[in-house]
């Protein structure tokens, strides 16, 4: 049987907000931990590099067609988000990705 919350408890909403914040921090911690794991392996760095290449992070999204340029910029925006995530999780691992990208070129 579920215990109902006391609607007259003045601290109820603060406790609920703190619990939600703690849950969000734990989810974020796990996301960053997953990316650190990914960048810790050559296979994971290759996957990250393929995604960054595919999203066009390392090239211009310009095109004479406005529609195509908007599409390319949307892909690039995802790549920039991924870049920020990789940097936040493991800056050294991201630098390895860049060095491996340069060696590949």
Short mmCIF file of N, CA and C in Angstrom, two decimals:
data_model
loop_
_atom_site.label_atom_id
_atom_site.label_comp_id
_atom_site.label_asym_id
_atom_site.label_seq_id
_atom_site.Cartn_x
_atom_site.Cartn_y
_atom_site.Cartn_z
N UNK A 1 0.84 -1.17 0.00
CA UNK A 1 0.00 0.00 0.00
C UNK A 1 0.89 1.24 0.00
N UNK A 2 0.61 2.16 -0.91
CA UNK A 2 1.41 3.37 -1.04
C UNK A 2 1.05 4.36 0.06
N UNK A 3 2.08 5.04 0.53
CA UNK A 3 1.87 6.07 1.55
C UNK A 3 1.64 7.38 0.81
N UNK A 4 0.53 8.03 1.14
CA UNK A 4 0.25 9.29 0.46
C UNK A 4 1.03 10.41 1.13
N UNK A 5 1.46 11.37 0.33
CA UNK A 5 2.23 12.50 0.85
C UNK A 5 1.30 13.45 1.58
N UNK A 6 1.84 14.04 2.62
CA UNK A 6 1.07 15.01 3.41
C UNK A 6 1.02 16.32 2.65
N UNK A 7 -0.15 16.75 2.19
CA UNK A 7 -0.24 17.98 1.41
C UNK A 7 0.07 19.24 2.22
N UNK A 8 0.08 19.12 3.54
CA UNK A 8 0.37 20.29 4.37
C UNK A 8 1.84 20.37 4.76
N UNK A 9 2.65 19.43 4.30
CA UNK A 9 4.08 19.43 4.61
C UNK A 9 4.77 20.54 3.81
N UNK A 10 5.31 21.56 4.49
CA UNK A 10 5.91 22.69 3.77
C UNK A 10 7.23 22.33 3.06
N UNK A 11 7.88 21.28 3.46
CA UNK A 11 9.17 20.90 2.87
C UNK A 11 9.05 19.83 1.79
N UNK A 12 7.84 19.40 1.54
CA UNK A 12 7.61 18.31 0.59
C UNK A 12 8.18 18.62 -0.79
N UNK A 13 7.87 19.81 -1.30
CA UNK A 13 8.29 20.15 -2.65
C UNK A 13 9.81 20.32 -2.75
N UNK A 14 10.42 20.84 -1.70
CA UNK A 14 11.88 20.94 -1.68
C UNK A 14 12.52 19.56 -1.72
N UNK A 15 12.01 18.64 -0.93
CA UNK A 15 12.54 17.27 -0.93
C UNK A 15 12.35 16.60 -2.27
N UNK A 16 11.19 16.79 -2.87
CA UNK A 16 10.93 16.20 -4.18
C UNK A 16 11.87 16.79 -5.24
N UNK A 17 12.08 18.10 -5.19
CA UNK A 17 12.98 18.76 -6.14
C UNK A 17 14.41 18.27 -5.94
N UNK A 18 14.84 18.12 -4.69
CA UNK A 18 16.19 17.62 -4.41
C UNK A 18 16.35 16.19 -4.91
N UNK A 19 15.32 15.38 -4.75
CA UNK A 19 15.38 13.99 -5.22
C UNK A 19 15.46 13.97 -6.75
N UNK A 20 14.70 14.82 -7.42
CA UNK A 20 14.75 14.89 -8.88
C UNK A 20 16.12 15.37 -9.35
N UNK A 21 16.69 16.36 -8.65
CA UNK A 21 18.03 16.85 -9.01
C UNK A 21 19.08 15.76 -8.82
N UNK A 22 18.97 15.03 -7.74
CA UNK A 22 19.94 13.94 -7.48
C UNK A 22 19.83 12.88 -8.57
N UNK A 23 18.62 12.56 -8.98
CA UNK A 23 18.42 11.57 -10.05
C UNK A 23 19.00 12.08 -11.36
N UNK A 24 18.79 13.36 -11.68
CA UNK A 24 19.34 13.93 -12.91
C UNK A 24 20.86 13.94 -12.88
N UNK A 25 21.46 14.25 -11.74
CA UNK A 25 22.92 14.23 -11.62
C UNK A 25 23.47 12.83 -11.82
N UNK A 26 22.77 11.83 -11.30
CA UNK A 26 23.22 10.44 -11.44
C UNK A 26 23.12 10.00 -12.90
N UNK A 27 22.06 10.38 -13.57
CA UNK A 27 21.92 10.05 -15.00
C UNK A 27 23.04 10.70 -15.79
N UNK A 28 23.34 11.97 -15.51
CA UNK A 28 24.41 12.68 -16.21
C UNK A 28 25.77 12.05 -15.93
N UNK A 29 26.00 11.66 -14.68
CA UNK A 29 27.26 11.01 -14.32
C UNK A 29 27.45 9.74 -15.15
N UNK A 30 26.39 8.96 -15.30
CA UNK A 30 26.47 7.72 -16.07
C UNK A 30 26.70 8.00 -17.56
N UNK A 31 26.07 9.05 -18.09
CA UNK A 31 26.29 9.41 -19.49
C UNK A 31 27.76 9.74 -19.74
N UNK A 32 28.34 10.56 -18.87
CA UNK A 32 29.74 10.95 -19.03
C UNK A 32 30.66 9.77 -18.81
N UNK A 33 30.32 8.90 -17.88
CA UNK A 33 31.10 7.68 -17.64
C UNK A 33 31.09 6.78 -18.88
N UNK A 34 29.94 6.67 -19.53
CA UNK A 34 29.84 5.88 -20.76
C UNK A 34 30.75 6.44 -21.85
N UNK A 35 30.76 7.76 -22.00
CA UNK A 35 31.62 8.37 -23.01
C UNK A 35 33.10 8.21 -22.67
N UNK A 36 33.44 8.30 -21.38
CA UNK A 36 34.84 8.06 -20.99
C UNK A 36 35.24 6.64 -21.34
N UNK A 37 34.35 5.69 -21.12
CA UNK A 37 34.63 4.30 -21.47
C UNK A 37 34.84 4.18 -22.99
N UNK A 38 33.95 4.81 -23.76
CA UNK A 38 34.04 4.75 -25.22
C UNK A 38 35.38 5.28 -25.71
N UNK A 39 35.80 6.43 -25.18
CA UNK A 39 37.05 7.05 -25.62
C UNK A 39 38.28 6.33 -25.08
N UNK A 40 38.09 5.45 -24.15
CA UNK A 40 39.20 4.70 -23.58
C UNK A 40 39.64 3.51 -24.42
N UNK A 41 38.95 3.27 -25.53
CA UNK A 41 39.25 2.12 -26.38
C UNK A 41 39.44 2.57 -27.83
N UNK A 42 40.39 2.01 -28.54
CA UNK A 42 40.59 2.39 -29.94
C UNK A 42 39.32 2.23 -30.78
N UNK A 43 38.58 1.16 -30.53
CA UNK A 43 37.34 0.94 -31.29
C UNK A 43 36.34 2.06 -31.02
N UNK A 44 36.23 2.48 -29.77
CA UNK A 44 35.31 3.56 -29.41
C UNK A 44 35.72 4.89 -30.03
N UNK A 45 37.02 5.15 -30.06
CA UNK A 45 37.50 6.38 -30.69
C UNK A 45 37.23 6.36 -32.19
N UNK A 46 37.36 5.18 -32.81
CA UNK A 46 37.05 5.09 -34.24
C UNK A 46 35.56 5.36 -34.49
N UNK A 47 34.71 4.85 -33.62
CA UNK A 47 33.26 5.11 -33.75
C UNK A 47 33.00 6.61 -33.60
N UNK A 48 33.59 7.23 -32.57
CA UNK A 48 33.41 8.67 -32.36
C UNK A 48 33.89 9.45 -33.58
N UNK A 49 35.03 9.07 -34.13
CA UNK A 49 35.57 9.77 -35.30
C UNK A 49 34.65 9.61 -36.51
N UNK A 50 34.11 8.42 -36.70
CA UNK A 50 33.18 8.20 -37.82
C UNK A 50 31.95 9.09 -37.66
N UNK A 51 31.43 9.18 -36.44
CA UNK A 51 30.26 10.04 -36.21
C UNK A 51 30.59 11.51 -36.46
N UNK A 52 31.75 11.95 -35.97
CA UNK A 52 32.15 13.34 -36.19
C UNK A 52 32.36 13.62 -37.67
N UNK A 53 32.97 12.69 -38.39
CA UNK A 53 33.14 12.85 -39.84
C UNK A 53 31.79 12.92 -40.55
N UNK A 54 30.90 12.02 -40.19
CA UNK A 54 29.59 11.95 -40.84
C UNK A 54 28.76 13.21 -40.60
N UNK A 55 28.93 13.81 -39.43
CA UNK A 55 28.13 15.01 -39.12
C UNK A 55 28.74 16.28 -39.70
N UNK A 56 29.95 16.20 -40.25
CA UNK A 56 30.54 17.35 -40.92
C UNK A 56 31.18 18.36 -40.00
N UNK A 57 31.58 17.94 -38.82
CA UNK A 57 32.19 18.85 -37.86
C UNK A 57 33.47 19.46 -38.42
N UNK A 58 34.21 18.71 -39.21
CA UNK A 58 35.51 19.15 -39.69
C UNK A 58 35.45 19.83 -41.06
N UNK A 59 34.26 20.18 -41.52
CA UNK A 59 34.14 20.85 -42.82
C UNK A 59 33.00 21.87 -42.77
N UNK A 60 32.99 22.73 -43.76
CA UNK A 60 31.96 23.77 -43.86
C UNK A 60 30.63 23.14 -44.28
N UNK A 61 29.54 23.71 -43.80
CA UNK A 61 28.22 23.22 -44.21
C UNK A 61 27.64 24.06 -45.34
N UNK A 62 28.43 24.99 -45.87
CA UNK A 62 27.94 25.88 -46.93
C UNK A 62 27.56 25.11 -48.18
N UNK A 63 26.46 25.54 -48.78
CA UNK A 63 26.00 25.02 -50.06
C UNK A 63 25.15 26.11 -50.70
N UNK A 64 25.16 26.20 -52.04
CA UNK A 64 24.36 27.22 -52.72
C UNK A 64 22.86 26.96 -52.53
N UNK A 65 22.49 25.74 -52.29
CA UNK A 65 21.10 25.41 -52.01
C UNK A 65 20.84 25.64 -50.52
N UNK A 66 19.93 26.54 -50.23
CA UNK A 66 19.61 26.84 -48.83
C UNK A 66 19.10 25.62 -48.08
N UNK A 67 18.32 24.80 -48.76
CA UNK A 67 17.78 23.60 -48.10
C UNK A 67 18.88 22.63 -47.75
N UNK A 68 19.80 22.41 -48.67
CA UNK A 68 20.89 21.49 -48.42
C UNK A 68 21.83 22.04 -47.35
N UNK A 69 22.05 23.35 -47.38
CA UNK A 69 22.90 23.96 -46.36
C UNK A 69 22.25 23.82 -44.97
N UNK A 70 20.95 24.02 -44.89
CA UNK A 70 20.25 23.87 -43.61
C UNK A 70 20.34 22.42 -43.12
N UNK A 71 20.20 21.47 -44.04
CA UNK A 71 20.33 20.06 -43.68
C UNK A 71 21.73 19.77 -43.16
N UNK A 72 22.76 20.25 -43.89
CA UNK A 72 24.14 20.03 -43.47
C UNK A 72 24.42 20.68 -42.12
N UNK A 73 23.86 21.86 -41.92
CA UNK A 73 24.10 22.55 -40.64
C UNK A 73 23.40 21.83 -39.49
N UNK A 74 22.28 21.19 -39.77
CA UNK A 74 21.62 20.38 -38.74
C UNK A 74 22.48 19.20 -38.34
N UNK A 75 23.06 18.52 -39.33
CA UNK A 75 23.97 17.41 -39.03
C UNK A 75 25.18 17.92 -38.25
N UNK A 76 25.71 19.05 -38.68
CA UNK A 76 26.89 19.61 -38.02
C UNK A 76 26.57 19.99 -36.58
N UNK A 77 25.37 20.48 -36.34
CA UNK A 77 24.96 20.84 -34.98
C UNK A 77 25.00 19.61 -34.06
N UNK A 78 24.57 18.48 -34.57
CA UNK A 78 24.65 17.23 -33.79
C UNK A 78 26.12 16.90 -33.52
N UNK A 79 26.96 17.08 -34.50
CA UNK A 79 28.39 16.82 -34.33
C UNK A 79 29.02 17.74 -33.30
N UNK A 80 28.61 19.01 -33.30
CA UNK A 80 29.13 19.95 -32.31
C UNK A 80 28.67 19.56 -30.91
N UNK A 81 27.43 19.09 -30.81
CA UNK A 81 26.94 18.60 -29.51
C UNK A 81 27.79 17.41 -29.05
N UNK A 82 28.05 16.47 -29.97
CA UNK A 82 28.86 15.31 -29.62
C UNK A 82 30.26 15.74 -29.22
N UNK A 83 30.83 16.70 -29.92
CA UNK A 83 32.15 17.21 -29.57
C UNK A 83 32.16 17.75 -28.14
N UNK A 84 31.16 18.54 -27.80
CA UNK A 84 31.07 19.09 -26.44
C UNK A 84 30.93 17.98 -25.40
N UNK A 85 30.14 16.96 -25.71
CA UNK A 85 29.96 15.84 -24.79
C UNK A 85 31.28 15.08 -24.59
N UNK A 86 31.99 14.84 -25.68
CA UNK A 86 33.27 14.13 -25.60
C UNK A 86 34.29 14.95 -24.81
N UNK A 87 34.32 16.25 -25.05
CA UNK A 87 35.25 17.12 -24.33
C UNK A 87 34.94 17.13 -22.83
N UNK A 88 33.67 17.21 -22.49
CA UNK A 88 33.29 17.24 -21.07
C UNK A 88 33.62 15.93 -20.37
N UNK A 89 33.41 14.84 -21.08
CA UNK A 89 33.61 13.53 -20.44
C UNK A 89 35.08 13.17 -20.32
N UNK A 90 35.88 13.48 -21.37
CA UNK A 90 37.27 13.04 -21.37
C UNK A 90 38.04 13.85 -22.41
N UNK A 91 38.56 14.98 -22.00
CA UNK A 91 39.27 15.86 -22.93
C UNK A 91 40.48 15.16 -23.55
N UNK A 92 41.20 14.37 -22.76
CA UNK A 92 42.36 13.65 -23.29
C UNK A 92 41.95 12.63 -24.34
N UNK A 93 40.85 11.95 -24.10
CA UNK A 93 40.35 10.98 -25.07
C UNK A 93 39.93 11.67 -26.36
N UNK A 94 39.32 12.85 -26.24
CA UNK A 94 38.92 13.60 -27.43
C UNK A 94 40.16 14.03 -28.21
N UNK A 95 41.20 14.45 -27.51
CA UNK A 95 42.44 14.82 -28.20
C UNK A 95 43.04 13.63 -28.94
N UNK A 96 42.91 12.43 -28.37
CA UNK A 96 43.36 11.22 -29.07
C UNK A 96 42.58 11.03 -30.36
N UNK A 97 41.27 11.29 -30.29
CA UNK A 97 40.44 11.18 -31.50
C UNK A 97 40.96 12.13 -32.56
N UNK A 98 41.27 13.37 -32.17
CA UNK A 98 41.76 14.36 -33.13
C UNK A 98 43.11 13.95 -33.70
N UNK A 99 43.99 13.44 -32.85
CA UNK A 99 45.31 12.99 -33.33
C UNK A 99 45.16 11.83 -34.30
N UNK A 100 44.27 10.91 -34.00
CA UNK A 100 44.04 9.77 -34.88
C UNK A 100 43.40 10.23 -36.19
N UNK A 101 42.56 11.26 -36.11
CA UNK A 101 41.95 11.83 -37.33
C UNK A 101 43.04 12.45 -38.21
N UNK A 102 43.97 13.18 -37.57
CA UNK A 102 45.04 13.81 -38.33
C UNK A 102 45.95 12.76 -38.96
N UNK A 103 46.24 11.69 -38.23
CA UNK A 103 47.08 10.63 -38.75
C UNK A 103 46.42 9.92 -39.93
N UNK A 104 45.09 9.85 -39.89
CA UNK A 104 44.32 9.20 -40.95
C UNK A 104 44.32 10.04 -42.24
N UNK A 105 44.36 11.36 -42.08
CA UNK A 105 44.26 12.26 -43.23
C UNK A 105 45.51 12.32 -44.06
#
